[in-house]
Short mmCIF file of C-alpha atoms and ligand atoms in Angstrom, two decimals:
data_model
loop_
_atom_site.label_atom_id
_atom_site.label_comp_id
_atom_site.label_asym_id
_atom_site.label_seq_id
_atom_site.Cartn_x
_atom_site.Cartn_y
_atom_site.Cartn_z
CA UNK A 1274 12.27 59.84 -65.94
CA UNK A 1275 13.23 57.19 -63.45
CA UNK A 1276 10.53 57.92 -60.87
CA UNK A 1277 7.52 58.80 -62.96
CA UNK A 1278 4.62 56.40 -62.72
CA UNK A 1279 5.41 53.47 -65.00
CA UNK A 1280 3.03 51.31 -66.94
CA UNK A 1281 2.92 48.08 -64.96
CA UNK A 1282 1.57 44.89 -66.48
CA UNK A 1283 -1.61 43.76 -64.73
CA UNK A 1284 0.03 40.48 -63.78
CA UNK A 1285 3.19 38.51 -64.34
CA UNK A 1286 4.37 35.05 -63.43
CA UNK A 1287 7.71 33.99 -61.95
CA UNK A 1288 10.12 31.98 -64.04
CA UNK A 1289 10.22 29.21 -61.44
CA UNK A 1290 11.72 25.98 -62.73
CA UNK A 1291 9.04 23.44 -63.47
CA UNK A 1292 10.51 20.62 -61.40
CA UNK A 1293 11.53 22.84 -58.47
CA UNK A 1294 9.20 24.41 -55.97
CA UNK A 1295 9.28 28.14 -55.46
CA UNK A 1296 11.45 29.12 -52.46
CA UNK A 1297 10.27 31.42 -49.70
CA UNK A 1298 13.37 32.37 -47.71
CA UNK A 1299 13.63 33.65 -44.14
CA UNK A 1300 16.94 35.09 -42.93
CA UNK A 1301 18.18 35.54 -39.40
CA UNK A 1302 17.57 39.25 -38.72
CA UNK A 1303 20.83 40.97 -37.82
CA UNK A 1304 19.90 44.54 -36.90
CA UNK A 1305 21.16 45.43 -33.39
CA UNK A 1306 18.60 44.46 -30.73
CA UNK A 1307 16.33 42.72 -33.23
CA UNK A 1308 14.91 39.46 -31.88
CA UNK A 1309 11.90 39.03 -34.15
CA UNK A 1310 11.66 36.60 -37.03
CA UNK A 1311 9.56 37.11 -40.15
CA UNK A 1312 7.89 33.69 -40.13
CA UNK A 1313 7.06 31.53 -37.11
CA UNK A 1314 6.70 27.73 -37.48
CA UNK A 1315 2.88 27.88 -37.32
CA UNK A 1316 2.88 30.09 -40.42
CA UNK A 1317 5.39 27.84 -42.18
CA UNK A 1318 2.83 25.03 -42.02
CA UNK A 1319 0.29 27.23 -43.78
CA UNK A 1320 2.77 28.38 -46.43
CA UNK A 1321 4.05 24.91 -47.38
CA UNK A 1322 0.41 23.98 -47.89
CA UNK A 1323 0.49 26.48 -50.80
CA UNK A 1324 2.85 24.02 -52.58
CA UNK A 1325 5.99 26.12 -52.10
CA UNK A 1326 9.19 25.49 -50.08
CA UNK A 1327 10.15 27.51 -47.05
CA UNK A 1328 13.88 27.70 -46.35
CA UNK A 1329 15.00 29.25 -43.06
CA UNK A 1330 18.48 30.39 -42.12
CA UNK A 1331 19.71 28.38 -39.14
CA UNK A 1332 19.01 30.17 -35.85
CA UNK A 1333 16.54 32.65 -37.38
CA UNK A 1334 13.86 31.86 -34.79
CA UNK A 1335 16.00 31.67 -31.66
CA UNK A 1336 15.25 35.25 -30.54
CA UNK A 1337 11.56 34.37 -30.67
CA UNK A 1338 12.13 31.07 -28.80
CA UNK A 1339 11.81 28.86 -31.89
CA UNK A 1340 14.51 26.32 -32.76
CA UNK A 1341 15.60 24.94 -36.13
CA UNK A 1342 13.83 21.71 -35.16
CA UNK A 1343 10.56 23.60 -34.63
CA UNK A 1344 10.87 24.86 -38.21
CA UNK A 1345 11.78 21.42 -39.56
CA UNK A 1346 8.71 19.93 -37.87
CA UNK A 1347 6.58 22.60 -39.51
CA UNK A 1348 7.89 21.58 -42.94
CA UNK A 1349 10.73 24.07 -43.54
CA UNK A 1350 14.25 23.32 -44.67
CA UNK A 1351 17.11 24.79 -42.65
CA UNK A 1352 20.26 26.18 -44.21
CA UNK A 1353 23.47 27.60 -42.74
CA UNK A 1354 24.62 28.95 -46.10
CA UNK A 1355 23.32 32.52 -46.33
CA UNK A 1356 24.71 33.12 -49.82
CA UNK A 1357 23.13 29.95 -51.22
CA UNK A 1358 19.83 30.90 -49.56
CA UNK A 1359 19.86 34.33 -51.16
CA UNK A 1360 20.76 32.97 -54.60
CA UNK A 1361 17.84 30.53 -54.42
CA UNK A 1362 15.25 32.93 -52.98
CA UNK A 1363 12.16 33.58 -55.09
CA UNK A 1364 10.60 35.49 -52.21
CA UNK A 1365 12.62 36.90 -49.30
CA UNK A 1366 10.48 37.63 -46.27
CA UNK A 1367 12.05 39.91 -43.68
CA UNK A 1368 11.17 41.98 -40.66
CA UNK A 1369 13.60 44.86 -41.34
CA UNK A 1370 14.82 46.21 -44.66
CA UNK A 1371 17.64 43.98 -45.98
CA UNK A 1372 21.17 45.37 -46.28
CA UNK A 1373 22.55 46.55 -49.63
CA UNK A 1374 24.59 43.31 -49.82
CA UNK A 1375 21.48 41.18 -49.37
CA UNK A 1376 19.61 43.11 -52.08
CA UNK A 1377 22.62 42.69 -54.40
CA UNK A 1378 22.79 38.92 -53.81
CA UNK A 1379 19.18 38.30 -54.89
CA UNK A 1380 18.23 37.25 -58.39
CA UNK A 1381 16.49 39.79 -60.58
CA UNK A 1382 13.05 38.19 -60.46
CA UNK A 1383 13.09 37.92 -56.67
CA UNK A 1384 10.41 39.49 -54.50
CA UNK A 1385 11.18 41.10 -51.13
CA UNK A 1386 8.50 41.59 -48.48
CA UNK A 1387 9.06 43.38 -45.17
CA UNK A 1388 9.17 46.68 -43.29
CA UNK A 1389 11.21 48.56 -45.92
CA UNK A 1390 10.74 52.15 -44.59
CA UNK A 1391 9.84 53.36 -48.08
CA UNK A 1392 8.52 56.77 -47.03
CA UNK A 1393 11.08 57.89 -44.45
CA UNK A 1394 14.21 56.36 -46.03
CA UNK A 1395 13.28 55.94 -49.71
CA UNK A 1396 16.85 56.36 -50.97
CA UNK A 1397 17.87 53.19 -49.08
CA UNK A 1398 15.83 51.22 -51.64
CA UNK A 1399 18.13 52.25 -54.50
CA UNK A 1400 19.93 48.85 -54.48
CA UNK A 1401 16.58 47.07 -54.85
CA UNK A 1402 15.72 49.41 -57.71
CA UNK A 1403 19.08 48.88 -59.38
CA UNK A 1404 18.70 45.11 -59.02
CA UNK A 1405 15.28 45.16 -60.71
CA UNK A 1406 13.70 43.54 -57.64
CA UNK A 1407 9.99 43.57 -56.85
CA UNK A 1408 9.61 44.94 -53.33
CA UNK A 1409 6.53 45.14 -51.13
CA UNK A 1410 6.49 47.27 -47.98
CA UNK A 1411 4.29 46.14 -45.10
CA UNK A 1412 4.01 49.84 -44.16
CA UNK A 1413 2.12 50.49 -47.40
CA UNK A 1414 -0.55 47.81 -46.99
CA UNK A 1415 -3.75 49.87 -47.24
CA UNK A 1416 -5.94 50.05 -44.16
CA UNK A 1417 -9.01 48.65 -45.84
CA UNK A 1418 -11.22 45.96 -44.37
CA UNK A 1419 -9.97 43.33 -46.82
CA UNK A 1420 -6.36 43.92 -45.72
CA UNK A 1421 -6.92 43.87 -41.96
CA UNK A 1422 -5.22 40.47 -41.59
CA UNK A 1423 -2.11 41.98 -43.24
CA UNK A 1424 -1.96 45.15 -41.16
CA UNK A 1425 1.51 44.70 -39.66
CA UNK A 1426 1.72 48.36 -38.59
CA UNK A 1427 -1.25 47.81 -36.30
CA UNK A 1428 0.25 44.56 -35.00
CA UNK A 1429 3.52 46.24 -34.05
CA UNK A 1430 1.78 49.34 -32.67
CA UNK A 1431 -0.30 47.07 -30.43
CA UNK A 1432 2.84 45.46 -29.00
CA UNK A 1433 4.62 48.82 -28.64
CA UNK A 1434 1.67 50.45 -26.85
CA UNK A 1435 1.49 47.58 -24.36
CA UNK A 1436 5.23 47.50 -23.73
CA UNK A 1437 5.51 51.27 -23.30
CA UNK A 1438 3.21 51.07 -20.27
CA UNK A 1439 5.14 48.12 -18.79
CA UNK A 1440 8.36 50.09 -19.30
CA UNK A 1441 6.86 53.19 -17.70
CA UNK A 1442 5.52 51.18 -14.76
CA UNK A 1443 8.94 49.65 -14.15
CA UNK A 1444 10.71 53.04 -14.34
CA UNK A 1445 8.66 55.13 -11.93
CA UNK A 1446 9.38 54.97 -8.19
CA UNK A 1447 5.77 54.14 -7.30
CA UNK A 1448 3.02 51.61 -7.99
CA UNK A 1449 0.22 51.88 -10.54
CA UNK A 1450 -2.96 50.76 -8.70
CA UNK A 1451 -4.89 52.38 -5.91
CA UNK A 1452 -4.19 50.35 -2.75
CA UNK A 1453 -5.99 50.69 0.56
CA UNK A 1454 -3.81 49.08 3.19
CA UNK A 1455 -3.50 49.07 6.97
CA UNK A 1456 -0.55 51.41 6.47
CA UNK A 1457 -2.67 53.88 4.58
CA UNK A 1458 -3.87 54.57 1.06
CA UNK A 1459 -1.60 54.47 -1.97
CA UNK A 1460 -3.04 56.69 -4.70
CA UNK A 1461 -3.10 55.38 -8.27
CA UNK A 1462 -0.50 56.48 -10.80
CA UNK A 1463 -1.54 59.08 -13.36
CA UNK A 1464 -0.78 58.30 -16.99
CA UNK A 1465 -1.10 60.73 -19.90
CA UNK A 1466 -1.23 59.23 -23.39
CA UNK A 1467 -0.69 61.48 -26.41
CA UNK A 1468 -1.97 60.14 -29.72
CA UNK A 1469 -4.88 57.70 -29.49
CA UNK A 1470 -4.28 55.56 -32.58
CA UNK A 1471 -3.50 51.88 -32.38
CA UNK A 1472 -0.49 52.18 -30.03
CA UNK A 1473 -2.10 54.86 -27.87
CA UNK A 1474 -5.35 52.95 -27.39
CA UNK A 1475 -3.45 49.79 -26.44
CA UNK A 1476 -1.38 51.85 -23.99
CA UNK A 1477 -4.57 53.28 -22.46
CA UNK A 1478 -6.09 49.80 -22.10
CA UNK A 1479 -2.90 48.41 -20.52
CA UNK A 1480 -2.48 51.32 -18.09
CA UNK A 1481 -6.13 51.01 -17.06
CA UNK A 1482 -5.71 47.26 -16.43
CA UNK A 1483 -2.82 48.08 -14.11
CA UNK A 1484 -5.10 50.45 -12.21
CA UNK A 1485 -3.79 53.86 -13.32
CA UNK A 1486 -5.91 56.96 -13.81
CA UNK A 1487 -5.52 57.69 -17.51
CA UNK A 1488 -5.95 60.73 -19.73
CA UNK A 1489 -5.75 60.58 -23.52
CA UNK A 1490 -5.25 63.27 -26.15
CA UNK A 1491 -5.55 63.24 -29.95
CA UNK A 1492 -6.35 65.77 -32.63
CA UNK A 1493 -8.88 63.45 -34.25
CA UNK A 1494 -12.25 63.99 -32.61
CA UNK A 1495 -13.19 60.38 -33.49
CA UNK A 1496 -10.53 59.20 -31.06
CA UNK A 1497 -12.47 60.75 -28.15
CA UNK A 1498 -15.14 58.07 -28.07
CA UNK A 1499 -12.54 55.28 -28.20
CA UNK A 1500 -10.52 56.83 -25.37
CA UNK A 1501 -13.60 57.19 -23.18
CA UNK A 1502 -14.76 53.66 -23.95
CA UNK A 1503 -11.53 52.40 -22.38
CA UNK A 1504 -12.25 54.23 -19.13
CA UNK A 1505 -9.89 57.17 -19.71
CA UNK A 1506 -10.61 60.90 -19.85
CA UNK A 1507 -10.30 62.53 -23.28
CA UNK A 1508 -8.55 65.90 -23.31
CA UNK A 1509 -10.24 68.17 -25.80
CA UNK A 1510 -8.72 71.24 -27.34
CA UNK A 1511 -10.71 73.79 -29.30
CA UNK A 1512 -9.27 73.68 -32.82
CA UNK A 1513 -11.99 75.96 -34.20
CA UNK A 1514 -13.53 73.33 -36.48
CA UNK A 1515 -10.21 72.67 -38.24
CA UNK A 1516 -9.99 69.56 -40.44
CA UNK A 1517 -7.77 67.16 -38.45
CA UNK A 1518 -7.98 63.94 -40.43
CA UNK A 1519 -7.79 62.80 -44.02
CA UNK A 1520 -10.11 60.44 -45.90
CA UNK A 1521 -8.06 57.45 -44.68
CA UNK A 1522 -8.64 58.32 -41.02
CA UNK A 1523 -5.08 59.58 -40.48
CA UNK A 1524 -4.19 62.85 -38.79
CA UNK A 1525 -3.14 65.72 -41.04
CA UNK A 1526 -0.43 68.26 -40.28
CA UNK A 1527 -1.93 71.13 -38.25
CA UNK A 1528 -1.26 74.87 -38.30
CA UNK A 1529 1.27 76.20 -35.79
CA UNK A 1530 -1.51 77.94 -33.85
CA UNK A 1531 -3.53 74.74 -33.50
CA UNK A 1532 -0.41 72.82 -32.48
CA UNK A 1533 0.36 75.43 -29.80
CA UNK A 1534 -3.10 75.07 -28.26
CA UNK A 1535 -2.50 71.35 -27.99
CA UNK A 1536 0.94 71.86 -26.44
CA UNK A 1537 -0.44 74.23 -23.81
CA UNK A 1538 -3.11 71.71 -22.80
CA UNK A 1539 -0.53 68.91 -22.68
CA UNK A 1540 1.89 70.98 -20.55
CA UNK A 1541 -0.92 71.61 -18.05
CA UNK A 1542 -1.82 67.92 -17.71
CA UNK A 1543 1.81 66.70 -17.75
CA UNK A 1544 2.35 68.50 -14.43
CA UNK A 1545 0.41 65.84 -12.53
CA UNK A 1546 1.38 62.79 -14.66
CA UNK A 1547 3.67 60.03 -13.42
CA UNK A 1548 4.02 58.55 -16.91
CA UNK A 1549 3.57 60.32 -20.25
CA UNK A 1550 3.44 58.06 -23.31
CA UNK A 1551 3.58 59.78 -26.68
CA UNK A 1552 2.55 57.98 -29.87
CA UNK A 1553 1.58 60.81 -32.25
CA UNK A 1554 2.51 60.41 -35.90
CA UNK A 1555 1.52 61.98 -39.21
CA UNK A 1556 2.26 59.44 -41.97
CA UNK A 1557 5.27 60.32 -44.10
CA UNK A 1558 6.16 63.40 -42.00
CA UNK A 1559 8.34 64.24 -39.03
CA UNK A 1560 6.54 63.46 -35.77
CA UNK A 1561 4.60 66.44 -34.36
CA UNK A 1562 6.24 68.21 -31.42
CA UNK A 1563 3.83 67.93 -28.48
CA UNK A 1564 5.94 68.07 -25.31
CA UNK A 1565 8.06 71.21 -25.03
CA UNK A 1566 11.04 71.89 -22.76
CA UNK A 1567 8.80 74.03 -20.52
CA UNK A 1568 6.34 71.14 -20.24
CA UNK A 1569 9.15 68.78 -19.14
CA UNK A 1570 10.42 71.39 -16.67
CA UNK A 1571 6.93 71.53 -15.17
CA UNK A 1572 6.75 67.75 -14.57
CA UNK A 1573 7.23 66.00 -11.21
CA UNK A 1574 10.57 64.51 -10.17
CA UNK A 1575 10.47 60.74 -10.69
CA UNK A 1576 8.07 60.94 -13.63
CA UNK A 1577 8.91 59.42 -16.99
CA UNK A 1578 8.19 60.13 -20.65
CA UNK A 1579 8.16 57.21 -23.09
CA UNK A 1580 8.32 58.68 -26.59
CA UNK A 1581 7.26 56.12 -29.19
CA UNK A 1582 7.82 58.55 -32.05
CA UNK A 1583 11.60 58.57 -31.54
CA UNK A 1584 12.31 57.01 -34.95
CA UNK A 1585 10.68 59.95 -36.74
CA UNK A 1586 12.10 62.75 -34.58
CA UNK A 1587 10.11 62.31 -31.37
CA UNK A 1588 7.06 64.01 -29.85
CA UNK A 1589 9.14 65.43 -27.00
CA UNK A 1590 11.73 68.07 -27.85
CA UNK A 1591 14.27 66.50 -25.48
CA UNK A 1592 13.94 62.90 -26.74
CA UNK A 1593 16.98 61.19 -28.18
CA UNK A 1594 16.26 57.98 -30.08
CA UNK A 1595 17.28 54.91 -28.06
CA UNK A 1596 18.93 57.01 -25.35
CA UNK A 1597 17.97 57.89 -21.79
CA UNK A 1598 17.76 61.62 -21.10
CA UNK A 1599 17.38 63.07 -17.56
CA UNK A 1600 15.99 66.54 -16.93
CA UNK A 1601 15.34 67.77 -13.35
CA UNK A 1602 14.49 64.22 -12.19
CA UNK A 1603 12.30 63.47 -15.21
CA UNK A 1604 13.46 60.52 -17.34
CA UNK A 1605 12.84 60.61 -21.09
CA UNK A 1606 13.08 57.38 -23.08
CA UNK A 1607 12.59 57.05 -26.82
CA UNK A 1608 12.89 53.35 -27.66
CA UNK A 1609 12.59 52.91 -31.42
CA UNK A 1610 11.96 49.18 -31.50
CA UNK A 1611 9.82 48.12 -28.55
CA UNK A 1612 8.16 45.28 -30.53
CA UNK A 1613 11.57 43.55 -30.67
CA UNK A 1614 11.51 43.41 -26.86
CA UNK A 1615 8.38 41.22 -27.00
CA UNK A 1616 9.72 38.95 -29.77
CA UNK A 1617 7.42 35.94 -29.43
CA UNK A 1618 4.14 37.75 -29.79
CA UNK A 1619 5.49 40.44 -32.10
CA UNK A 1620 6.83 37.72 -34.44
CA UNK A 1621 3.64 35.71 -34.17
CA UNK A 1622 1.47 38.65 -35.21
CA UNK A 1623 3.87 39.80 -37.93
CA UNK A 1624 4.23 36.29 -39.28
CA UNK A 1625 0.45 35.97 -39.62
CA UNK A 1626 0.27 39.34 -41.40
CA UNK A 1627 3.01 38.32 -43.82
CA UNK A 1628 1.43 34.92 -44.44
CA UNK A 1629 -1.88 36.54 -45.31
CA UNK A 1630 -0.05 38.80 -47.79
CA UNK A 1631 1.82 35.85 -49.33
CA UNK A 1632 -1.57 34.24 -49.88
CA UNK A 1633 -2.29 37.06 -52.36
CA UNK A 1634 1.00 36.58 -54.24
CA UNK A 1635 1.03 32.80 -54.63
CA UNK A 1636 -1.27 30.79 -56.82
CA UNK A 1637 -0.84 27.08 -57.63
CA UNK A 1638 2.66 27.09 -56.14
CA UNK A 1639 3.85 30.00 -58.29
CA UNK A 1640 4.19 33.73 -57.99
CA UNK A 1641 1.21 35.43 -59.49
CA UNK A 1642 1.40 39.15 -58.83
CA UNK A 1643 -1.71 41.07 -59.75
CA UNK A 1644 -0.86 44.77 -59.64
CA UNK A 1645 -4.56 45.58 -60.08
CA UNK A 1646 -5.35 43.93 -56.74
CA UNK A 1647 -6.32 46.71 -54.30
CA UNK A 1648 -3.91 45.44 -51.65
CA UNK A 1649 -1.00 44.14 -53.78
CA UNK A 1650 -0.70 47.17 -56.10
CA UNK A 1651 -0.60 49.90 -53.43
CA UNK A 1652 1.88 47.90 -51.32
CA UNK A 1653 4.42 47.55 -54.14
CA UNK A 1654 7.40 49.91 -53.96
CA UNK A 1655 9.69 48.84 -56.82
CA UNK A 1656 9.07 46.62 -59.80
CA UNK A 1657 11.17 45.93 -62.89
CA UNK A 1658 13.63 48.73 -62.10
CA UNK A 1659 11.02 51.39 -61.37
CA UNK A 1660 9.40 52.95 -58.33
CA UNK A 1661 5.73 52.15 -58.75
CA UNK A 1662 4.36 53.86 -55.64
CA UNK A 1663 3.62 57.54 -56.15
CA UNK A 1664 4.11 58.50 -52.49
CA UNK A 1665 7.53 56.86 -52.50
CA UNK A 1666 8.41 58.48 -55.83
CA UNK A 1667 7.44 61.86 -54.35
CA UNK A 1668 9.50 61.17 -51.21
CA UNK A 1669 12.47 60.27 -53.39
CA UNK A 1670 12.22 63.42 -55.45
CA UNK A 1671 12.23 65.54 -52.28
CA UNK A 1672 15.41 63.88 -50.96
CA UNK A 1673 17.23 63.87 -54.31
P1 NAD B 216 -0.44 56.89 -36.51
O1 NAD B 216 0.59 55.96 -35.96
O2 NAD B 216 -0.21 57.52 -37.83
O3 NAD B 216 -0.63 58.10 -35.43
C1 NAD B 216 -0.91 57.83 -34.08
C2 NAD B 216 -1.91 58.83 -33.56
O4 NAD B 216 -1.31 60.12 -33.48
C3 NAD B 216 -3.16 59.00 -34.43
O5 NAD B 216 -4.29 58.68 -33.66
C4 NAD B 216 -3.12 60.48 -34.81
O6 NAD B 216 -4.41 61.05 -34.90
C5 NAD B 216 -2.33 61.07 -33.67
N1 NAD B 216 -1.77 62.41 -33.94
C6 NAD B 216 -1.18 62.88 -35.06
N2 NAD B 216 -0.83 64.18 -34.91
C7 NAD B 216 -1.19 64.53 -33.65
C8 NAD B 216 -1.07 65.72 -32.90
N3 NAD B 216 -0.54 66.83 -33.39
N4 NAD B 216 -1.55 65.72 -31.62
C9 NAD B 216 -2.11 64.59 -31.12
N5 NAD B 216 -2.25 63.45 -31.77
C10 NAD B 216 -1.78 63.39 -33.03
O7 NAD B 216 -1.88 56.26 -36.52
P2 NAD B 216 -2.38 54.75 -36.38
O8 NAD B 216 -2.34 54.37 -34.96
O9 NAD B 216 -1.61 53.90 -37.31
O10 NAD B 216 -3.89 54.86 -36.85
C11 NAD B 216 -4.46 56.05 -37.35
C12 NAD B 216 -5.91 55.86 -37.74
O11 NAD B 216 -6.08 54.74 -38.61
C13 NAD B 216 -6.82 55.63 -36.61
O12 NAD B 216 -8.02 56.26 -36.94
C14 NAD B 216 -7.03 54.16 -36.60
O13 NAD B 216 -8.23 53.77 -35.95
C15 NAD B 216 -7.09 53.91 -38.07
N6 NAD B 216 -6.80 52.51 -38.40
C16 NAD B 216 -7.66 51.84 -39.25
C17 NAD B 216 -7.41 50.52 -39.57
C18 NAD B 216 -8.32 49.76 -40.49
O14 NAD B 216 -9.36 50.23 -40.82
N7 NAD B 216 -7.93 48.59 -40.95
C19 NAD B 216 -6.31 49.87 -39.05
C20 NAD B 216 -5.45 50.58 -38.21
C21 NAD B 216 -5.71 51.91 -37.90
#
């Protein structure tokens, strides 16, 4: 049974050569539109202090405004030879999941750390499995206090929530703040934010700073207090005491009746909104449908929907990932990688998250992976030719 839970040794050490330092490798990301880099020079300084080498592919930092010289000054080596870099990598640190070719070029004891999309595209990790690689997904880092410095999902959601508002503000044919001028009063824009998790709360805070009147909606009652504390109105729907969140604080999938009550409330409030930003997700599932065709048809001409759930199917029925859709003067955008459009700060936050995680894997200049560690173990996807994460194993069995 390939995907049953294997017995994993509590710890193992890399077979790093005694006279050579362990290599942490950073490649130039080559996904379309990707401008982030996995490690920024500031983090390189911290990592070389762990008595390991950092080798960076030439040009890797340019999208995030960092040159090869910036990396050299921080203590990294620069290489133009991608194949040699891969062959020498003990740990490959990436933003996006590496290609099949990159996985195939790594040595068997190599470790890969990045956003690997293990739950929504588990089959894409087959090459890593076949290669016997040890892979860690930043998406699986548990949201426990000890792992807060490694919470890359929150980092990227923060950037995406901010940028969604900026995008919305630049799209609509009006201003955000209330202005009282000699030529009359300009009313503030109205912004409706669906899903008040990390991205949604950052969107609320940003829209409020720009002077908009903001409403927020979430199925988790706990989100209400946070929405109100940011100066927005919380839209409440009577779900009849239904359980809406799991023990980890995440939303659970709701019944169709409960979902419909939410959609009706949203449709009512979307009528007066200039910008609707949707951020609702249920981990490991298709994004919940919150904005129906009727709701879009009821919106004002010139208004805009920014759907941040586009990568998992979208919260608006009309959204098309990374495309612009027009419906009766309403513009619907579903950008799937907004963090890449703020590459300096997105890379800086991600790089710090990754560096904190590396701190758990490296001891005395060598790999020392403790699968019993409550952050390391749950974040591991594949190890020694087996899927070691039960959620990923379950996701794989459903797609097989
Ligand atoms: P997420 O990206 O999975 O979902 C975004 C939001 O969508 C959530 O607030 C969720 O409740 C909401 N949602 C889901 N289904 C919905 C529906 N049908 N209608 C309306 N809203 C819906 O979540 P996230 O932003 O990653 O965070 C989720 C939770 O985890 C929050 O409680 C957050 O505060 C918590 N969190 C904790 C830590 C930590 O303790 N270290 C870190 C980050 C987040």
